[in-house]
Amino acid sequence: MHPETLVRDHTVYACVMGSRAFGLATDGSDTDRRGVFLAPTPLFWRFDKPPTHVEGPLKEQFSWELERFCELALRANPNILECLHSPLVEHVDGTGRELLALREAFLSRQAYETFTRYALGQRKKLEADIRMHGAPRWKHAMHLLRLLTSARDLLRTGRLTIDVGDLREPLLQVKRGEVPWAEVESRMTRLAGEAEEALHASPLPAEPDRRRVEDLLVRVRRASALQPDPYDEGVQGVVGSGGVGQG
Protein backbone atom coordinates (compact mmCIF):
# COMPACT_ATOMS: atom_id res chain seq x y z
CA MET A 1 0.00 0.00 0.00
CA HIS A 2 1.44 3.37 -1.00
CA PRO A 3 2.25 5.60 2.01
CA GLU A 4 0.09 8.43 0.73
CA THR A 5 -2.83 6.00 0.55
CA LEU A 6 -2.48 5.44 4.28
CA VAL A 7 -2.80 9.17 4.86
CA ARG A 8 -5.64 9.62 2.39
CA ASP A 9 -7.76 6.65 3.42
CA HIS A 10 -6.82 5.87 7.02
CA THR A 11 -6.32 9.19 8.80
CA VAL A 12 -8.06 9.26 12.17
CA TYR A 13 -7.03 12.76 13.23
CA ALA A 14 -5.75 15.77 11.33
CA CYS A 15 -5.07 19.31 12.47
CA VAL A 16 -3.27 22.53 11.61
CA MET A 17 -0.20 23.40 13.67
CA GLY A 18 2.47 26.08 13.58
CA SER A 19 1.77 29.80 13.74
CA ARG A 20 -1.88 29.40 12.77
CA ALA A 21 -2.60 27.13 15.73
CA PHE A 22 -0.52 29.27 18.09
CA GLY A 23 -2.40 32.45 17.20
CA LEU A 24 0.76 33.94 15.70
CA ALA A 25 -0.08 33.79 12.00
CA THR A 26 0.62 36.79 9.81
CA ASP A 27 0.23 37.42 6.09
CA GLY A 28 2.12 34.73 4.25
CA SER A 29 2.27 32.23 7.12
CA ASP A 30 2.45 28.60 6.02
CA THR A 31 -0.29 26.12 6.84
CA ASP A 32 1.43 23.27 8.67
CA ARG A 33 -0.74 20.16 8.69
CA ARG A 34 -0.20 17.24 11.06
CA GLY A 35 -2.11 14.00 11.35
CA VAL A 36 -2.40 10.48 12.67
CA PHE A 37 -3.28 7.46 10.53
CA LEU A 38 -4.18 3.94 11.60
CA ALA A 39 -2.43 1.39 9.40
CA PRO A 40 -4.70 -1.66 8.83
CA THR A 41 -3.58 -4.49 11.10
CA PRO A 42 -3.11 -7.04 8.27
CA LEU A 43 -0.31 -4.86 6.90
CA PHE A 44 1.77 -5.74 9.97
CA TRP A 45 1.59 -9.44 9.09
CA ARG A 46 3.68 -8.85 5.94
CA PHE A 47 7.47 -8.68 5.74
CA ASP A 48 7.21 -5.07 4.60
CA LYS A 49 5.71 -3.21 7.55
CA PRO A 50 3.74 0.01 7.16
CA PRO A 51 5.71 3.24 7.71
CA THR A 52 5.82 4.92 11.12
CA HIS A 53 5.34 8.32 9.46
CA VAL A 54 4.55 9.81 6.08
CA GLU A 55 5.38 13.18 4.53
CA GLY A 56 2.71 14.65 2.26
CA PRO A 57 0.79 14.38 0.09
CA LEU A 58 0.05 18.07 0.71
CA LYS A 59 2.77 20.64 1.12
CA GLU A 60 3.81 21.09 4.77
CA GLN A 61 1.91 17.91 5.74
CA PHE A 62 3.30 15.23 8.06
CA SER A 63 1.51 12.25 9.61
CA TRP A 64 2.39 9.53 12.13
CA GLU A 65 1.04 6.01 12.43
CA LEU A 66 -1.05 5.78 15.59
CA GLU A 67 1.36 3.58 17.55
CA ARG A 68 4.38 5.77 16.79
CA PHE A 69 2.37 8.87 17.65
CA CYS A 70 1.35 7.40 21.01
CA GLU A 71 4.93 6.33 21.78
CA LEU A 72 6.20 9.86 21.23
CA ALA A 73 3.33 11.41 23.19
CA LEU A 74 4.01 9.10 26.14
CA ARG A 75 7.59 10.37 26.08
CA ALA A 76 6.20 13.92 26.36
CA ASN A 77 7.53 14.97 22.95
CA PRO A 78 6.59 18.68 22.79
CA ASN A 79 5.57 18.71 19.13
CA ILE A 80 3.37 15.64 19.54
CA LEU A 81 1.66 16.87 22.70
CA GLU A 82 0.94 20.21 21.06
CA CYS A 83 -0.51 18.41 18.06
CA LEU A 84 -3.06 16.73 20.35
CA HIS A 85 -4.16 20.12 21.66
CA SER A 86 -4.45 22.07 18.41
CA PRO A 87 -7.54 24.29 18.28
CA LEU A 88 -7.65 23.83 14.49
CA VAL A 89 -8.92 20.29 13.90
CA GLU A 90 -9.55 19.47 10.23
CA HIS A 91 -10.66 15.84 10.55
CA VAL A 92 -11.48 13.41 13.32
CA ASP A 93 -13.25 10.04 13.20
CA GLY A 94 -14.29 7.68 15.99
CA THR A 95 -10.74 6.51 16.70
CA GLY A 96 -9.53 10.09 16.56
CA ARG A 97 -12.13 11.14 19.10
CA GLU A 98 -10.97 8.36 21.43
CA LEU A 99 -7.39 9.56 21.00
CA LEU A 100 -8.36 13.13 21.86
CA ALA A 101 -10.28 11.88 24.88
CA LEU A 102 -6.94 10.50 26.16
CA ARG A 103 -5.09 13.80 25.94
CA GLU A 104 -4.71 14.07 29.70
CA ALA A 105 -3.37 10.50 29.89
CA PHE A 106 -0.27 11.61 27.98
CA LEU A 107 0.50 14.55 30.27
CA SER A 108 2.93 14.17 33.14
CA ARG A 109 5.75 15.95 34.90
CA GLN A 110 8.07 14.31 32.38
CA ALA A 111 7.11 17.25 30.16
CA TYR A 112 9.45 19.41 32.20
CA GLU A 113 12.48 17.41 31.04
CA THR A 114 11.47 17.17 27.39
CA PHE A 115 10.33 20.77 27.00
CA THR A 116 13.38 22.07 28.86
CA ARG A 117 15.78 19.91 26.87
CA TYR A 118 14.23 21.02 23.58
CA ALA A 119 14.27 24.67 24.67
CA LEU A 120 17.93 24.45 25.69
CA GLY A 121 18.86 23.04 22.29
CA GLN A 122 17.00 25.85 20.51
CA ARG A 123 18.62 28.48 22.70
CA LYS A 124 22.07 27.18 21.86
CA LYS A 125 21.23 27.49 18.17
CA LEU A 126 20.15 31.09 18.69
CA GLU A 127 23.38 31.87 20.53
CA ALA A 128 25.35 30.29 17.69
CA ASP A 129 23.53 32.53 15.21
CA ILE A 130 24.54 35.57 17.24
CA ARG A 131 28.19 34.50 17.24
CA MET A 132 28.19 33.80 13.51
CA HIS A 133 25.83 36.46 12.14
CA GLY A 134 25.51 39.06 14.87
CA ALA A 135 21.81 38.42 15.42
CA PRO A 136 19.51 35.50 16.17
CA ARG A 137 16.74 34.21 13.94
CA TRP A 138 14.03 36.27 15.53
CA LYS A 139 11.20 33.98 14.45
CA HIS A 140 12.87 31.10 16.27
CA ALA A 141 13.40 33.30 19.33
CA MET A 142 9.67 34.10 19.33
CA HIS A 143 8.71 30.44 19.19
CA LEU A 144 11.16 29.57 21.95
CA LEU A 145 9.53 32.13 24.23
CA ARG A 146 6.14 30.69 23.33
CA LEU A 147 7.32 27.16 24.13
CA LEU A 148 8.80 28.16 27.48
CA THR A 149 5.58 29.95 28.42
CA SER A 150 3.53 26.92 27.41
CA ALA A 151 5.74 24.59 29.47
CA ARG A 152 5.53 26.80 32.55
CA ASP A 153 1.75 27.07 32.34
CA LEU A 154 1.38 23.33 31.74
CA LEU A 155 3.32 22.58 34.91
CA ARG A 156 1.35 25.17 36.85
CA THR A 157 -2.14 24.21 35.72
CA GLY A 158 -1.91 20.67 34.34
CA ARG A 159 -3.37 21.92 31.05
CA LEU A 160 -1.55 22.46 27.75
CA THR A 161 -2.67 25.66 26.05
CA ILE A 162 -1.68 26.25 22.43
CA ASP A 163 -3.04 29.68 21.50
CA VAL A 164 -0.86 32.45 22.94
CA GLY A 165 -3.83 34.78 23.48
CA ASP A 166 -2.81 38.18 24.86
CA LEU A 167 0.86 37.38 24.29
CA ARG A 168 0.42 37.59 20.51
CA GLU A 169 1.64 41.17 20.06
CA PRO A 170 4.62 40.97 22.47
CA LEU A 171 5.74 37.79 20.72
CA LEU A 172 5.33 39.30 17.26
CA GLN A 173 7.46 42.23 18.41
CA VAL A 174 10.22 39.71 19.08
CA LYS A 175 9.71 38.16 15.66
CA ARG A 176 10.09 41.58 14.04
CA GLY A 177 13.36 42.15 15.89
CA GLU A 178 11.94 45.06 17.90
CA VAL A 179 13.06 43.65 21.28
CA PRO A 180 16.76 43.71 22.20
CA TRP A 181 18.34 40.28 22.47
CA ALA A 182 19.38 40.97 26.07
CA GLU A 183 15.72 41.41 27.03
CA VAL A 184 14.66 38.32 25.08
CA GLU A 185 17.40 36.34 26.80
CA SER A 186 16.25 37.64 30.18
CA ARG A 187 12.69 36.52 29.46
CA MET A 188 13.90 33.05 28.50
CA THR A 189 15.88 32.70 31.72
CA ARG A 190 12.94 33.90 33.81
CA LEU A 191 10.46 31.53 32.14
CA ALA A 192 12.83 28.58 32.56
CA GLY A 193 13.17 29.39 36.25
CA GLU A 194 9.40 29.70 36.68
CA ALA A 195 8.90 26.33 35.00
CA GLU A 196 11.36 24.72 37.42
CA GLU A 197 9.53 26.27 40.37
CA ALA A 198 6.17 25.07 39.04
CA LEU A 199 7.46 21.51 38.68
CA HIS A 200 7.61 20.92 42.43
CA ALA A 201 3.94 21.78 43.01
CA SER A 202 2.60 20.65 39.66
CA PRO A 203 -0.83 18.94 39.57
CA LEU A 204 0.49 16.67 36.83
CA PRO A 205 1.19 13.01 37.68
CA ALA A 206 4.77 11.79 37.76
CA GLU A 207 4.23 9.55 34.73
CA PRO A 208 1.69 9.27 31.90
CA ASP A 209 -1.13 6.70 31.98
CA ARG A 210 0.48 4.18 29.66
CA ARG A 211 -2.14 1.49 30.28
CA ARG A 212 -5.07 3.62 29.08
CA VAL A 213 -3.21 4.49 25.91
CA GLU A 214 -2.20 0.88 25.29
CA ASP A 215 -5.81 -0.25 25.78
CA LEU A 216 -6.87 2.05 22.95
CA LEU A 217 -4.12 0.78 20.67
CA VAL A 218 -4.94 -2.90 21.32
CA ARG A 219 -8.65 -2.30 20.82
CA VAL A 220 -8.31 -0.55 17.47
CA ARG A 221 -5.68 -3.03 16.22
CA ARG A 222 -8.03 -5.92 17.07
CA ALA A 223 -10.97 -4.27 15.33
CA SER A 224 -8.86 -3.60 12.25
CA ALA A 225 -7.67 -7.23 12.19
CA LEU A 226 -11.25 -8.35 11.64
CA GLN A 227 -11.49 -6.31 8.45
CA PRO A 228 -10.51 -7.70 4.99
CA ASP A 229 -6.82 -7.80 4.11
CA PRO A 230 -6.02 -4.53 2.27
CA TYR A 231 -3.69 -6.46 -0.05
CA ASP A 232 -6.62 -8.40 -1.45
CA GLU A 233 -7.76 -7.23 -4.87
CA GLY A 234 -10.61 -4.79 -4.75
CA VAL A 235 -10.16 -4.08 -1.06
CA GLN A 236 -7.17 -1.74 -1.03
CA GLY A 237 -8.11 1.76 0.16
CA VAL A 238 -11.37 0.55 1.74
CA VAL A 239 -10.16 -0.79 5.08
CA GLY A 240 -10.11 1.71 7.89
CA SER A 241 -12.08 4.51 9.39
CA GLY A 242 -12.48 6.76 6.38
CA GLY A 243 -10.37 9.39 4.69
CA VAL A 244 -9.64 12.98 5.55
CA GLY A 245 -12.70 15.13 5.26
CA GLN A 246 -15.17 12.24 5.58
CA GLY A 247 -15.82 12.56 9.26
C-alpha positions in Angstrom: 0.0 0.0 0.0 1.4 3.4 -1.0 2.3 5.6 2.0 0.1 8.4 0.7 -2.8 6.0 0.5 -2.5 5.4 4.3 -2.8 9.2 4.9 -5.6 9.6 2.4 -7.8 6.7 3.4 -6.8 5.9 7.0 -6.3 9.2 8.8 -8.1 9.3 12.2 -7.0 12.8 13.2 -5.7 15.8 11.3 -5.1 19.3 12.5 -3.3 22.5 11.6 -0.2 23.4 13.7 2.5 26.1 13.6 1.8 29.8 13.7 -1.9 29.4 12.8 -2.6 27.1 15.7 -0.5 29.3 18.1 -2.4 32.5 17.2 0.8 33.9 15.7 -0.1 33.8 12.0 0.6 36.8 9.8 0.2 37.4 6.1 2.1 34.7 4.2 2.3 32.2 7.1 2.5 28.6 6.0 -0.3 26.1 6.8 1.4 23.3 8.7 -0.7 20.2 8.7 -0.2 17.2 11.1 -2.1 14.0 11.3 -2.4 10.5 12.7 -3.3 7.5 10.5 -4.2 3.9 11.6 -2.4 1.4 9.4 -4.7 -1.7 8.8 -3.6 -4.5 11.1 -3.1 -7.0 8.3 -0.3 -4.9 6.9 1.8 -5.7 10.0 1.6 -9.4 9.1 3.7 -8.8 5.9 7.5 -8.7 5.7 7.2 -5.1 4.6 5.7 -3.2 7.6 3.7 0.0 7.2 5.7 3.2 7.7 5.8 4.9 11.1 5.3 8.3 9.5 4.5 9.8 6.1 5.4 13.2 4.5 2.7 14.7 2.3 0.8 14.4 0.1 0.1 18.1 0.7 2.8 20.6 1.1 3.8 21.1 4.8 1.9 17.9 5.7 3.3 15.2 8.1 1.5 12.2 9.6 2.4 9.5 12.1 1.0 6.0 12.4 -1.0 5.8 15.6 1.4 3.6 17.5 4.4 5.8 16.8 2.4 8.9 17.7 1.4 7.4 21.0 4.9 6.3 21.8 6.2 9.9 21.2 3.3 11.4 23.2 4.0 9.1 26.1 7.6 10.4 26.1 6.2 13.9 26.4 7.5 15.0 22.9 6.6 18.7 22.8 5.6 18.7 19.1 3.4 15.6 19.5 1.7 16.9 22.7 0.9 20.2 21.1 -0.5 18.4 18.1 -3.1 16.7 20.3 -4.2 20.1 21.7 -4.4 22.1 18.4 -7.5 24.3 18.3 -7.7 23.8 14.5 -8.9 20.3 13.9 -9.6 19.5 10.2 -10.7 15.8 10.5 -11.5 13.4 13.3 -13.3 10.0 13.2 -14.3 7.7 16.0 -10.7 6.5 16.7 -9.5 10.1 16.6 -12.1 11.1 19.1 -11.0 8.4 21.4 -7.4 9.6 21.0 -8.4 13.1 21.9 -10.3 11.9 24.9 -6.9 10.5 26.2 -5.1 13.8 25.9 -4.7 14.1 29.7 -3.4 10.5 29.9 -0.3 11.6 28.0 0.5 14.5 30.3 2.9 14.2 33.1 5.7 15.9 34.9 8.1 14.3 32.4 7.1 17.2 30.2 9.5 19.4 32.2 12.5 17.4 31.0 11.5 17.2 27.4 10.3 20.8 27.0 13.4 22.1 28.9 15.8 19.9 26.9 14.2 21.0 23.6 14.3 24.7 24.7 17.9 24.4 25.7 18.9 23.0 22.3 17.0 25.8 20.5 18.6 28.5 22.7 22.1 27.2 21.9 21.2 27.5 18.2 20.1 31.1 18.7 23.4 31.9 20.5 25.4 30.3 17.7 23.5 32.5 15.2 24.5 35.6 17.2 28.2 34.5 17.2 28.2 33.8 13.5 25.8 36.5 12.1 25.5 39.1 14.9 21.8 38.4 15.4 19.5 35.5 16.2 16.7 34.2 13.9 14.0 36.3 15.5 11.2 34.0 14.5 12.9 31.1 16.3 13.4 33.3 19.3 9.7 34.1 19.3 8.7 30.4 19.2 11.2 29.6 21.9 9.5 32.1 24.2 6.1 30.7 23.3 7.3 27.2 24.1 8.8 28.2 27.5 5.6 29.9 28.4 3.5 26.9 27.4 5.7 24.6 29.5 5.5 26.8 32.5 1.7 27.1 32.3 1.4 23.3 31.7 3.3 22.6 34.9 1.3 25.2 36.9 -2.1 24.2 35.7 -1.9 20.7 34.3 -3.4 21.9 31.1 -1.6 22.5 27.8 -2.7 25.7 26.1 -1.7 26.3 22.4 -3.0 29.7 21.5 -0.9 32.4 22.9 -3.8 34.8 23.5 -2.8 38.2 24.9 0.9 37.4 24.3 0.4 37.6 20.5 1.6 41.2 20.1 4.6 41.0 22.5 5.7 37.8 20.7 5.3 39.3 17.3 7.5 42.2 18.4 10.2 39.7 19.1 9.7 38.2 15.7 10.1 41.6 14.0 13.4 42.2 15.9 11.9 45.1 17.9 13.1 43.7 21.3 16.8 43.7 22.2 18.3 40.3 22.5 19.4 41.0 26.1 15.7 41.4 27.0 14.7 38.3 25.1 17.4 36.3 26.8 16.3 37.6 30.2 12.7 36.5 29.5 13.9 33.1 28.5 15.9 32.7 31.7 12.9 33.9 33.8 10.5 31.5 32.1 12.8 28.6 32.6 13.2 29.4 36.3 9.4 29.7 36.7 8.9 26.3 35.0 11.4 24.7 37.4 9.5 26.3 40.4 6.2 25.1 39.0 7.5 21.5 38.7 7.6 20.9 42.4 3.9 21.8 43.0 2.6 20.7 39.7 -0.8 18.9 39.6 0.5 16.7 36.8 1.2 13.0 37.7 4.8 11.8 37.8 4.2 9.6 34.7 1.7 9.3 31.9 -1.1 6.7 32.0 0.5 4.2 29.7 -2.1 1.5 30.3 -5.1 3.6 29.1 -3.2 4.5 25.9 -2.2 0.9 25.3 -5.8 -0.2 25.8 -6.9 2.1 23.0 -4.1 0.8 20.7 -4.9 -2.9 21.3 -8.6 -2.3 20.8 -8.3 -0.6 17.5 -5.7 -3.0 16.2 -8.0 -5.9 17.1 -11.0 -4.3 15.3 -8.9 -3.6 12.2 -7.7 -7.2 12.2 -11.2 -8.3 11.6 -11.5 -6.3 8.5 -10.5 -7.7 5.0 -6.8 -7.8 4.1 -6.0 -4.5 2.3 -3.7 -6.5 -0.1 -6.6 -8.4 -1.4 -7.8 -7.2 -4.9 -10.6 -4.8 -4.7 -10.2 -4.1 -1.1 -7.2 -1.7 -1.0 -8.1 1.8 0.2 -11.4 0.5 1.7 -10.2 -0.8 5.1 -10.1 1.7 7.9 -12.1 4.5 9.4 -12.5 6.8 6.4 -10.4 9.4 4.7 -9.6 13.0 5.6 -12.7 15.1 5.3 -15.2 12.2 5.6 -15.8 12.6 9.3 
